[in-house]
XYZ file of N, CA and C in Angstrom:
558
model
N -9.774 13.512 -23.814
C -8.226 12.844 -23.790
C -8.174 11.524 -23.919
N -8.059 10.556 -24.437
C -7.889 9.138 -24.012
C -6.771 8.917 -23.051
N -7.212 8.118 -22.018
C -5.903 7.610 -20.883
C -5.861 6.277 -20.831
N -4.435 6.311 -21.099
C -3.792 4.700 -21.039
C -2.776 4.432 -19.367
N -3.351 3.611 -18.831
C -2.514 3.030 -17.923
C -1.303 3.326 -18.167
N -0.109 3.947 -16.867
C 0.763 4.032 -17.258
C 1.461 3.244 -16.246
N 2.593 2.676 -15.406
C 2.994 2.576 -14.631
C 4.778 2.632 -14.390
N 5.530 3.502 -13.804
C 6.474 3.638 -13.120
C 7.132 2.774 -11.702
N 8.132 2.333 -12.441
C 8.223 1.525 -11.023
C 10.248 1.660 -10.555
N 9.892 1.797 -9.578
C 11.341 2.101 -8.893
C 11.907 1.228 -7.675
N 12.515 -0.045 -8.186
C 13.055 -0.542 -6.795
C 14.261 -0.102 -5.873
N 14.045 0.004 -4.516
C 15.702 0.117 -4.147
C 15.656 -0.138 -2.851
N 16.906 -0.361 -2.043
C 17.519 -0.790 -1.263
C 18.103 0.109 -0.421
N 17.757 0.465 0.736
C 18.222 1.680 1.659
C 18.843 1.202 2.998
N 20.013 1.746 3.152
C 20.555 1.179 4.275
C 20.279 2.445 5.474
N 20.467 2.065 6.698
C 20.523 3.450 7.627
C 19.171 4.107 7.503
N 18.301 3.804 7.638
C 17.222 4.819 6.989
C 16.432 5.092 8.341
N 16.253 6.208 8.508
C 15.589 7.116 9.852
C 14.072 7.224 9.582
N 13.344 6.467 9.307
C 11.873 6.519 9.479
C 11.169 7.544 10.684
N 10.340 8.919 9.994
C 9.582 9.094 10.558
C 8.386 8.573 11.699
N 8.491 8.792 12.684
C 6.978 8.059 13.454
C 5.787 8.921 13.574
N 4.884 8.708 13.557
C 3.221 8.956 13.517
C 3.299 9.909 14.755
N 2.922 11.022 15.283
C 1.994 11.133 16.640
C 1.799 10.378 17.519
N 0.521 10.262 18.067
C 0.187 9.390 19.388
C -1.162 8.229 18.092
N -0.511 7.701 17.008
C -1.702 7.063 16.490
C -1.520 5.497 17.419
N -0.564 5.129 18.155
C -0.512 3.985 18.471
C 0.944 3.150 17.618
N 0.845 3.217 16.295
C 2.045 2.938 15.574
C 3.091 2.051 16.363
N 3.524 1.120 16.195
C 4.498 0.252 17.363
C 6.104 1.343 16.994
N 6.704 1.614 18.062
C 7.915 2.093 18.256
C 8.887 1.082 17.288
N 8.803 -0.144 16.867
C 9.333 -1.272 16.221
C 9.629 0.077 14.897
N 9.566 0.605 14.450
C 10.104 1.641 13.071
C 11.283 2.470 13.169
N 11.163 2.796 14.814
C 12.801 3.115 14.687
C 13.761 2.581 14.923
N 15.049 3.022 14.684
C 16.766 2.149 14.537
C 16.380 1.295 13.306
N 15.978 1.523 12.478
C 15.744 0.127 11.001
C 17.315 0.158 10.057
N 18.138 -0.397 10.324
C 19.423 -0.493 9.789
C 19.149 -0.946 8.283
N 18.091 -1.638 7.844
C 17.888 -1.831 6.400
C 16.504 -2.031 6.441
N 15.975 -1.103 4.961
C 14.217 -1.741 4.984
C 14.434 -1.462 2.956
N 13.489 -2.585 2.405
C 13.210 -2.317 0.931
C 12.328 -1.450 0.803
N 12.233 -0.501 -0.468
C 11.293 0.446 -0.480
C 10.949 0.496 -2.380
N 9.719 0.725 -2.618
C 9.845 0.927 -4.054
C 8.587 1.847 -4.446
N 8.777 2.344 -5.441
C 7.457 3.789 -6.107
C 7.226 2.964 -7.018
N 5.346 3.531 -7.147
C 4.800 3.020 -8.633
C 4.436 4.374 -8.416
N 4.245 4.966 -9.946
C 3.658 6.327 -10.672
C 2.897 5.486 -11.566
N 1.348 5.637 -11.295
C 0.647 5.485 -11.910
C -0.715 6.813 -12.418
N -0.669 7.113 -13.832
C -1.685 8.053 -14.039
C -3.188 7.207 -14.445
N -3.935 7.881 -13.845
C -5.575 7.524 -14.309
C -6.457 8.353 -14.843
N -7.268 8.334 -15.236
C -8.223 9.482 -16.046
C -9.079 9.684 -14.949
N -9.187 10.001 -13.490
C -9.600 10.450 -12.898
C -10.046 11.501 -12.077
N -10.261 12.290 -11.730
C -10.082 13.439 -10.519
C -9.450 13.227 -9.278
N -8.529 13.890 -8.630
C -7.899 13.167 -7.375
C -8.590 13.036 -6.255
N -9.611 13.692 -6.112
C -10.555 13.196 -4.957
C -11.701 12.193 -5.004
N -11.648 11.377 -6.285
C -12.444 9.977 -6.834
C -11.391 9.048 -6.827
N -10.227 9.571 -7.263
C -9.311 8.168 -7.061
C -8.967 7.544 -5.721
N -8.664 9.533 -4.620
C -8.336 8.816 -3.607
C -9.287 8.311 -3.070
N -11.053 8.250 -3.029
C -11.760 7.927 -2.332
C -11.445 6.168 -2.757
N -11.695 5.909 -4.284
C -11.441 4.740 -5.154
C -10.217 3.570 -3.900
N -9.179 4.558 -3.936
C -7.883 3.837 -3.078
C -8.097 3.370 -1.495
N -8.715 4.108 -0.998
C -9.135 3.906 0.496
C -10.384 3.168 0.670
N -11.318 2.977 -0.241
C -12.288 1.618 -0.432
C -11.783 0.053 0.115
N -12.561 -0.181 0.982
C -12.166 -1.669 1.185
C -12.824 -2.455 0.233
N -14.018 -2.388 -0.252
C -14.469 -3.151 -1.559
C -13.623 -2.864 -2.477
N -13.214 -1.955 -2.529
C -12.322 -1.904 -4.132
C -11.220 -2.709 -3.842
N -10.515 -2.133 -2.520
C -9.092 -3.332 -2.037
C -9.630 -4.773 -2.496
N -10.259 -5.259 -2.146
C -10.659 -6.382 -1.736
C -10.966 -6.846 -3.262
N -11.643 -6.072 -3.988
C -11.880 -6.657 -5.849
C -10.218 -7.439 -6.201
N -9.387 -5.826 -5.685
C -8.007 -5.413 -6.532
C -7.263 -7.038 -6.228
N -7.621 -7.663 -4.825
C -6.602 -8.888 -4.562
C -7.364 -10.031 -4.480
N -8.487 -9.944 -5.486
C -9.412 -11.299 -5.349
C -8.251 -12.534 -5.959
N -7.391 -12.405 -6.776
C -6.521 -13.408 -7.071
C -5.779 -14.404 -5.645
N -5.505 -13.450 -4.798
C -5.504 -14.056 -3.614
C -5.939 -14.059 -2.604
N -7.203 -14.140 -2.469
C -8.542 -14.138 -1.804
C -8.699 -13.575 -0.973
N -7.942 -12.232 -1.176
C -8.152 -11.638 0.399
C -8.982 -10.599 0.789
N -9.395 -10.775 1.719
C -10.775 -10.051 2.501
C -10.522 -9.643 3.866
N -11.355 -8.559 3.931
C -11.140 -7.883 5.529
C -11.838 -8.484 6.138
N -11.558 -8.788 7.672
C -11.917 -9.818 8.498
C -11.940 -9.237 9.812
N -12.134 -7.953 10.085
C -12.116 -7.304 11.793
C -11.914 -5.640 11.265
N -12.216 -5.051 12.071
C -12.258 -3.556 11.748
C -13.166 -2.997 11.026
N -12.851 -1.711 10.381
C -13.460 -1.619 8.885
C -13.359 -2.534 7.783
N -14.750 -3.144 7.531
C -14.312 -4.553 6.678
C -15.465 -3.563 5.574
N -15.623 -2.840 5.261
C -16.238 -2.083 4.049
C -16.341 -0.702 3.913
N -16.522 -0.092 2.823
C -16.549 1.485 2.782
C -15.497 2.084 2.812
N -15.249 2.970 3.024
C -13.897 3.996 3.012
C -13.510 3.880 4.260
N -12.462 4.149 3.865
C -11.240 4.241 5.195
C -10.666 5.694 5.663
N -10.599 6.277 6.943
C -10.098 7.261 6.964
C -9.277 7.252 8.581
N -8.763 8.742 8.799
C -7.638 8.541 9.861
C -7.847 7.780 10.907
N -6.972 6.923 11.272
C -7.416 6.037 12.535
C -8.117 4.755 12.348
N -8.824 4.441 11.309
C -9.051 3.249 11.056
C -8.304 2.435 10.904
N -8.856 1.074 11.480
C -8.096 -0.382 10.961
C -8.780 -1.211 10.335
N -8.207 -1.952 9.472
C -8.906 -3.236 9.125
C -7.278 -4.298 9.136
N -8.414 -5.541 9.444
C -7.316 -6.790 9.319
C -7.612 -7.368 8.128
N -6.562 -7.620 7.439
C -6.767 -8.507 6.198
C -6.580 -9.877 6.317
N -7.300 -11.067 5.124
C -6.671 -11.658 5.337
C -6.732 -12.555 4.270
N -5.612 -13.128 3.501
C -5.149 -13.694 2.068
C -4.465 -14.592 2.339
N -4.043 -15.555 0.776
C -3.322 -16.219 0.821
C -2.343 -15.493 -0.056
N -0.948 -16.069 0.211
C 0.451 -15.358 -0.548
C 1.285 -16.457 -0.431
N 2.040 -16.829 -1.319
C 3.187 -18.111 -1.277
C 2.262 -19.181 -0.545
N 1.506 -19.622 -1.198
C 0.173 -20.593 -0.313
C -0.046 -20.683 0.876
N 0.432 -19.751 1.764
C 0.041 -19.563 2.994
C -0.923 -18.195 3.711
N -1.744 -19.006 4.563
C -2.787 -18.250 4.893
C -2.105 -16.863 5.553
N -2.394 -15.710 5.429
C -1.544 -14.825 6.095
C -2.681 -13.778 6.738
N -2.514 -13.027 7.619
C -3.452 -12.043 8.492
C -2.622 -10.467 8.817
N -2.840 -9.528 8.237
C -2.095 -8.442 8.600
C -3.067 -7.442 9.046
N -2.735 -6.337 10.252
C -3.729 -5.291 10.624
C -3.276 -4.141 10.222
N -3.773 -3.229 9.542
C -3.170 -2.124 9.273
C -4.188 -1.164 10.115
N -3.738 0.648 10.044
C -4.094 1.530 10.548
C -4.156 2.522 9.271
N -4.763 3.546 9.222
C -4.255 4.597 8.286
C -3.981 5.255 9.367
N -2.754 6.098 9.034
C -2.090 6.951 10.409
C -1.783 8.127 9.787
N -2.191 8.681 8.666
C -2.324 9.810 7.671
C -3.174 10.051 6.838
N -3.556 11.458 6.958
C -5.111 11.134 5.821
C -5.594 12.942 5.395
N -5.309 13.356 4.650
C -5.025 14.538 3.994
C -6.083 14.442 2.725
N -7.503 14.533 3.021
C -8.002 14.752 1.442
C -8.315 15.821 1.064
N -7.642 15.304 -0.506
C -7.683 14.641 -1.574
C -6.401 14.254 -1.954
N -5.117 14.818 -1.110
C -3.737 14.545 -1.227
C -3.298 13.305 -0.978
N -3.444 13.079 0.025
C -2.399 11.489 0.280
C -2.933 11.260 1.699
N -2.762 9.934 1.803
C -3.263 9.036 2.803
C -1.614 7.940 3.590
N -1.691 7.866 4.150
C -0.920 6.471 4.879
C -1.580 5.239 5.895
N -0.893 4.092 4.958
C -1.678 2.947 6.164
C -0.246 2.124 6.489
N -0.230 1.963 7.873
C 0.920 0.786 8.346
C 0.388 -0.436 9.409
N 1.176 -1.174 8.673
C 1.076 -2.502 9.631
C 1.085 -1.992 11.077
N 0.250 -2.728 12.108
C 0.007 -2.731 13.148
C 0.267 -3.967 13.820
N 0.013 -4.890 12.709
C -0.253 -6.292 13.587
C 0.169 -7.377 12.131
N 1.236 -8.201 12.002
C 0.939 -8.986 10.619
C 2.592 -8.988 10.428
N 2.652 -9.996 9.145
C 4.160 -10.825 8.887
C 5.037 -10.080 8.785
N 5.728 -8.740 8.223
C 6.048 -7.874 8.066
C 6.683 -7.595 9.752
N 8.365 -7.227 9.733
C 8.888 -6.811 10.639
C 8.404 -5.108 10.929
N 8.093 -4.443 9.238
C 7.483 -3.417 9.731
C 7.005 -3.061 8.315
N 5.608 -2.429 7.950
C 5.112 -2.271 6.703
C 4.579 -0.788 6.407
N 5.152 0.023 5.659
C 4.132 1.685 5.598
C 4.004 1.771 3.690
N 2.758 2.069 3.397
C 2.183 2.234 2.301
C 2.042 4.032 2.198
N 2.372 4.609 1.156
C 2.110 5.874 1.357
C 1.281 6.434 0.070
N 0.162 6.983 0.318
C -0.498 7.276 -1.296
C -0.405 8.337 -1.752
N -0.438 8.673 -2.772
C -0.120 10.402 -3.436
C -1.357 10.561 -4.508
N -1.973 11.580 -4.585
C -2.498 11.877 -5.805
C -2.611 13.351 -5.937
N -1.648 13.709 -7.410
C -1.454 14.707 -7.877
C -2.334 15.128 -8.937
N -2.928 16.156 -9.214
C -3.489 16.519 -10.792
C -2.456 16.224 -11.687
N -2.954 15.583 -12.823
C -2.186 15.704 -13.618
C -3.047 15.688 -14.913
N -2.691 16.861 -15.783
C -3.411 17.089 -17.244
C -5.046 16.401 -17.599
N -5.614 16.991 -16.366
C -7.304 16.275 -16.731
C -7.526 15.120 -15.788
N -5.897 14.008 -15.298
C -6.736 13.273 -14.508
C -5.988 13.116 -13.650
N -5.302 12.213 -12.600
C -4.066 11.940 -11.877
C -2.867 11.089 -11.893
N -2.097 11.606 -11.067
C -0.671 11.243 -11.173
C -0.955 10.235 -9.863
N -1.091 8.668 -9.614
C -1.138 8.552 -8.307
C 0.528 7.640 -7.495
N 0.905 7.867 -6.741
C 2.012 7.514 -6.337
C 1.983 6.931 -5.335
N 2.545 5.412 -5.172
C 2.442 4.304 -3.977
C 4.035 4.694 -3.723
N 3.950 4.739 -2.364
C 5.778 4.626 -2.177
C 5.221 3.261 -0.752
N 5.761 2.297 -1.066
C 6.087 1.433 0.050
C 7.550 0.972 0.460
N 7.428 0.925 1.973
C 8.949 0.242 2.671
C 8.272 -0.508 3.780
N 8.930 -1.491 3.493
C 8.816 -2.631 4.351
C 10.464 -3.818 4.733
N 10.011 -4.544 5.615
C 11.256 -5.236 6.212
C 10.586 -6.507 6.315
N 11.183 -7.830 6.181
C 11.063 -8.934 6.374
C 11.423 -9.226 8.030
N 10.572 -10.284 8.349
C 11.110 -11.033 9.827
C 12.258 -11.511 9.328
N 12.669 -12.148 10.414
C 13.951 -13.615 10.443
C 14.996 -13.302 10.058
N 15.452 -11.541 10.410
C 16.910 -11.641 10.322
C 17.373 -12.015 8.861
N 18.946 -12.578 8.770
C 19.296 -12.873 7.493
C 18.371 -13.417 6.438
N 17.649 -14.380 6.982
C 16.879 -15.255 5.739
C 15.738 -14.118 5.412
N 15.288 -13.392 6.349
C 14.381 -12.320 5.681
C 15.335 -11.556 4.987
N 16.398 -10.884 5.115
C 17.285 -10.159 4.131
C 17.085 -10.937 2.737
N 17.912 -11.689 2.531
C 17.786 -12.697 1.605
C 16.658 -13.050 0.550
N 15.237 -13.085 1.642
C 14.125 -12.989 0.889
C 13.263 -11.841 0.319
N 13.943 -10.521 0.618
C 13.830 -9.283 0.434
C 13.865 -9.005 -1.125
N 15.199 -9.193 -1.027
C 16.233 -8.904 -2.454
C 16.093 -10.502 -3.260
N 15.547 -11.326 -2.795
C 15.535 -12.432 -3.794
C 13.980 -12.671 -4.328
N 13.306 -12.152 -3.821
C 11.680 -12.360 -4.572
C 10.334 -11.462 -3.756
N 11.030 -11.210 -2.228
C 9.550 -10.215 -1.486
C 9.561 -9.145 -2.316
N 10.768 -8.232 -2.966
C 10.339 -6.548 -2.918
C 9.343 -7.089 -4.585
N 10.264 -7.487 -5.158
C 9.550 -7.563 -6.705
C 7.833 -8.535 -6.463
N 7.752 -9.146 -5.270
C 6.001 -9.682 -5.528
C 5.054 -8.815 -5.054
N 5.826 -7.661 -4.175
C 4.693 -6.680 -3.377
C 4.449 -5.487 -4.428
N 5.704 -5.485 -5.208
C 5.671 -4.455 -6.064
C 4.306 -5.143 -7.084
N 4.724 -6.084 -7.697
C 3.780 -6.818 -8.574
C 2.451 -6.382 -8.229
N 2.343 -7.059 -6.471
C 0.822 -6.746 -6.054
C 0.051 -5.204 -6.382
N 0.944 -4.365 -5.904
C 0.633 -2.931 -6.219
C -0.008 -2.452 -7.463
N 1.231 -3.024 -8.686
C 0.486 -2.904 -9.880
C -0.570 -3.414 -10.595
N -0.703 -4.626 -10.018
C -1.976 -5.389 -10.133
C -3.550 -4.730 -9.526
N -3.151 -3.944 -8.335
C -4.170 -3.387 -7.706
C -4.176 -1.721 -8.604
N -3.655 -0.995 -9.007
C -3.366 -0.084 -9.858
C -4.176 -0.348 -11.040
N -3.771 -1.237 -11.596
C -4.506 -1.521 -13.432
C -6.415 -1.968 -12.580
N -6.311 -2.481 -11.693
C -7.322 -2.578 -11.125
C -8.268 -1.502 -11.007
N -7.615 -0.455 -10.005
C -8.359 0.955 -9.774
C -8.616 1.518 -11.131
N -7.730 1.206 -12.353
C -7.859 2.338 -13.138
C -9.064 1.741 -14.013
N -8.955 0.158 -14.525
C -10.428 -0.144 -14.774
C -11.544 0.111 -14.228
N -11.449 0.074 -12.813
C -12.760 0.387 -12.057
C -13.524 1.872 -12.197
N -12.023 2.717 -12.163
C -12.592 4.026 -11.840
C -12.819 4.845 -13.326
N -11.749 3.819 -14.438
C -12.898 4.615 -15.778
C -14.110 4.122 -16.032
N -14.639 2.403 -15.509
C -15.817 2.403 -15.260
C -17.005 2.940 -14.583
N -16.688 3.757 -13.779
C -17.593 4.229 -12.670
C -17.967 5.737 -13.360
């Protein structure tokens, strides 16, 4: 069966979200009591087995390759290879002509079904990216669920609605296109 990349995106704004905290991972308690967050979901069908796509998605080198346009690189923690539960990585990249650093930790890990990474330090008030991998007609349906909130109060809320949600969604779409191309080539 010939596989074509299919991406379906939904962008939404939630009020009074109550996010689940993950056990003893050290993720900041700032996750509690969020009055507003932006979330979006990307669904991408890729012609790879779930376990293969799971591994490609948690590969630091593949992530760096997928974010080459923003000159993203891993500068601390796990800087190459596969991430596992509890692993941290600090990313450095250029976005909006500004150098940014963000440290993320893998807070949930269920091979080959899902994993979650969350910001532990960085530019967002909070950031969570849930990755799911569902067998689908000889390939995999990869579902990316991203939730985040910008800092800076009202100014941050305006940025979320005006451009930040769309910008992050586009980053995930480009990443998924990269994974589809490189997974098919493997």
